[in-house]
Amino acid sequence: MKICIYGASGKNLRQEYFDAAFALGRLLAEGGHTLVFGGGSGGLMGACVRGAASLGGEIVGIAPRFFDEPGVLFPGCSRFVYTETMRERKAAMESESEGFIVLPGGIGTFEEFFEILTLRQLRRHEKPIAMLNTLGYYDELLRLLEGAIAGGFLDALCLGLFALCDSPEQALAHVLDGGACCNAPGTVL
């Protein structure tokens, strides 16, 4: 299965975040899955891709050409796709993938998550989405969404379109089962 990961590019994070991302990459490679990612060598993206590469996993990097600077992109990809814009990058990552795992991250990761979630809500795809909730990182985001539901801004069914997972194993299992475990709103694994 081709699985896209989104995640932080930052370097000054707690080690537990890097460890979980690396473990996820190894799990993908062990299972014979292709890791699709934004091409970066740093942060949690880099940790995940290094985990996959450590076992010879299939890796597809996708990034805009302006990221092609020394030390920015991961050099060990099986295949690399260059785009002209960030929007083209996201579209290529979506079309290349059969499921998504969202690692902890910042504004870019949030934006990628919300776009892929919105597209699923609009039935533009039926691909499973898991959020790796290392150290409870996404607990506040879940509360934000629950507040939006309480205020009438969001349908409660939206929470059933993704799973909040506490471990790399749970996140991968959710994606591999096609998101079948997310039949009830607010699924937390």
mmCIF file of C-alpha atoms in Angstrom, residues 2 4 37 44 68-69 93 115 128 142 159 162 164 166 182-183:
data_model
loop_
_atom_site.group_PDB
_atom_site.id
_atom_site.type_symbol
_atom_site.label_atom_id
_atom_site.label_comp_id
_atom_site.label_asym_id
_atom_site.label_seq_id
_atom_site.Cartn_x
_atom_site.Cartn_y
_atom_site.Cartn_z
ATOM 1 C CA LYS A 2 1.195 3.551 -0.724
ATOM 2 C CA CYS A 4 1.466 9.285 2.699
ATOM 3 C CA PHE A 37 6.136 12.126 1.773
ATOM 4 C CA LEU A 44 9.662 14.061 11.797
ATOM 5 C CA ASP A 68 15.950 21.603 -3.980
ATOM 6 C CA GLU A 69 18.665 23.183 -1.849
ATOM 7 C CA MET A 93 0.917 13.423 -2.669
ATOM 8 C CA GLU A 115 -7.321 19.657 3.311
ATOM 9 C CA PRO A 128 -8.231 6.296 5.440
ATOM 10 C CA LEU A 142 -9.668 17.025 18.979
ATOM 11 C CA LEU A 159 -14.895 12.931 13.624
ATOM 12 C CA PHE A 162 -10.139 9.848 10.857
ATOM 13 C CA LEU A 164 -6.513 9.485 16.643
ATOM 14 C CA ASP A 166 -1.489 6.549 20.270
ATOM 15 C CA CYS A 182 -13.841 4.662 12.333
ATOM 16 C CA ASN A 183 -17.516 3.913 12.093
#
